Amino acid sequence: MKEIKPSIQNEDRFCAETAAGPSAFIVFGASGDLAHRKLLGSMFTLFAENLLSDRFYILGCGRKKFSDDDFRIKAEKSIRSSSDFLSSKRLDDFAGRIYYIDGDYDDTGLYERIASRIAELNQKHNVEGNLIFYLSVPPFLYTTIVEHLGSAGLACITGPGKEQQVKLVIEKPFGRDLRSAVDLNNCISRCFKESQIYRIDHYLGKETVQNILMLRFANAIFEPVWNRNYIDNVQITIAETAGVEHRAGYYDTSGATRDMFQNHMLQMVTLVAMEPPISFEADRVRDEKVRLLRSIRPFDITRINEFRVRGQYGPGLIDGKEVKGYMEEVGVSPDSKTETFVAAKLFIDNWRWQGVPFYLRTGKRLAAKDTEIAITFKKLPYSMFSSIGLDELPPNVLVLKIQPEEGISLSFQAKKPGPKICMSTLNMNFSYKSVFLVDLPEAYQRLLLDCMVGDQTLFTRQDDVEISWQLLTPLLEDWQQNESAPYIYPAGSESFPQADALIEKDGRQWRRLLAKSAYDIYQ
Ligand code: BG6
């Protein structure tokens, strides 16, 4: 397959420059994994790029004991290993704005101490207003912390009329089923308004995912063919080579459906399939996403096996190295039935998408890390080239590549040079990295900045969360009631027969998972 490279014209038209106002950032779970792998590095990069106000500080809060200085040393170490932008001077300046407080999340005294520390640090750093509480803690602690923040008067610290400046950021999972998602929301909404709540789905911060709306609605050529008349099927894949790693405690009670499908996967479906919003305002975009979720056909419980497959990785090889099976991983129950792979076929019951299958799959310990959305167009109705049959003219495929490299590719047929009529499939590839010559920002940078400037477009609204849980309820109940074990696939597999059968019975195939090396041609 040949490749055609794009170039940039009219660079930087319509750049909406955003910088955060004065902000206090209170991180619960500050000594934990997420804070050190993602949050601190992302905050530092924003700071180093002058996107944060000078009137800014971070107050970490956790159960482990650290002095401010000890926590700063730990934070600096994490920032050095997780951020590409390393300027010692900027890092010193940033680290000087980091503080720490320890305590038990269920102790009222902790919140009194947080309140007085905030008052002192607000004065020291001249911060008023933007007060962000970030819950980077296990989900079972969400309600405890939120209730304490409410009773300590911290949910509305700046007084009536200004409470929108106090924000609550929570990580997925937002509940583990419909009922718990509603309960969690009822608890949060007793203290915080929806306009204060930022539910993070980090996939929405990825460049290519954000670009779906630009591609669809800032170009005239795609929307006319973006429907059942021209599109044969849509495939969305999130394949990982990583296993459960050190998160068995959480993962073994969740599984791929709750961990990836309810959130990242369905969010990508909404962006690909939603109708054009009337504006790019947060609630107009979120209204359309919710409308789309409502149009997804509920799973038919009597034919559920035709629409979804579960798998769990067994022992196998990843990058030539032997790895354990899921049930042998530390912290996983030895007879666990938790799925590490889920695939499903969805239909969207509206005029645009009637009859177009959406095939979705996500799994751990697969052959390659490969995340993409592939839109396969319909086959030609007829071949006018006498020497080339219809079957030799593959359909056009538009691929939005999300990982490991972010980009877009479009395949089409063209004549091979020469006297004979020979077709060749060309691939027009656009790689963000090679065209813009920059490393793409970490998804958290964009989301943290949006939260600070008060833009909720890329955050999930409560109705969105509830509808997606509602959609998955038949699957979750079926597995719970039938206690069926998932299929075991060897780690390092591309797929397995039951997953293949889901799509092959429709006469289609899963796309191959690309190994990293296959992307090197874009560099
Ligand atoms: C997280 C899941 O939300 O996303 C993890 O909890 C998963 O299990 C991760 O590994 C994948 O994110 P990314 O950005 O690496 O595709």
Tab-separated table of C-alpha atoms and ligand atoms in Angstrom, residues 172 202-203 206 238 240 247 250-251 259-260 264 364 369 371 403, ligand 1:
chain	number	residue	atom	x	y	z
A	172	LYS	CA	-14.238	7.321	36.505
A	202	HIS	CA	-9.365	10.993	29.886
A	203	TYR	CA	-10.169	9.705	26.376
A	206	LYS	CA	-6.898	12.921	23.528
A	238	ILE	CA	-9.106	-0.167	22.195
A	240	GLU	CA	-3.796	-2.879	25.111
A	247	ARG	CA	-4.703	-2.509	39.980
A	250	TYR	CA	-10.121	-2.360	41.597
A	251	TYR	CA	-10.091	-4.247	38.295
A	259	ASP	CA	-13.494	-0.082	33.129
A	260	MET	CA	-13.456	0.788	29.414
A	264	HIS	CA	-14.149	5.524	26.860
A	364	LYS	CA	-5.953	-6.202	27.833
A	369	LYS	CA	-1.492	-1.406	21.703
A	371	THR	CA	-6.736	2.289	19.507
A	403	GLN	CA	-2.900	5.099	19.757
B	1	BG6	C1	-8.156	3.607	32.047
B	1	BG6	C2	-8.445	2.194	32.466
B	1	BG6	O1	-9.297	4.388	32.132
B	1	BG6	O2	-7.679	3.602	30.712
B	1	BG6	C3	-7.223	1.305	32.312
B	1	BG6	O3	-8.873	2.193	33.826
B	1	BG6	C4	-6.677	1.411	30.906
B	1	BG6	O4	-7.530	-0.043	32.634
B	1	BG6	C5	-6.487	2.862	30.511
B	1	BG6	O5	-5.449	0.718	30.868
B	1	BG6	C6	-6.118	2.969	29.054
B	1	BG6	O6	-5.826	4.301	28.773
B	1	BG6	P1	-4.900	4.665	27.553
B	1	BG6	O7	-4.926	6.153	27.510
B	1	BG6	O8	-3.551	4.082	27.824
B	1	BG6	O9	-5.539	4.013	26.363
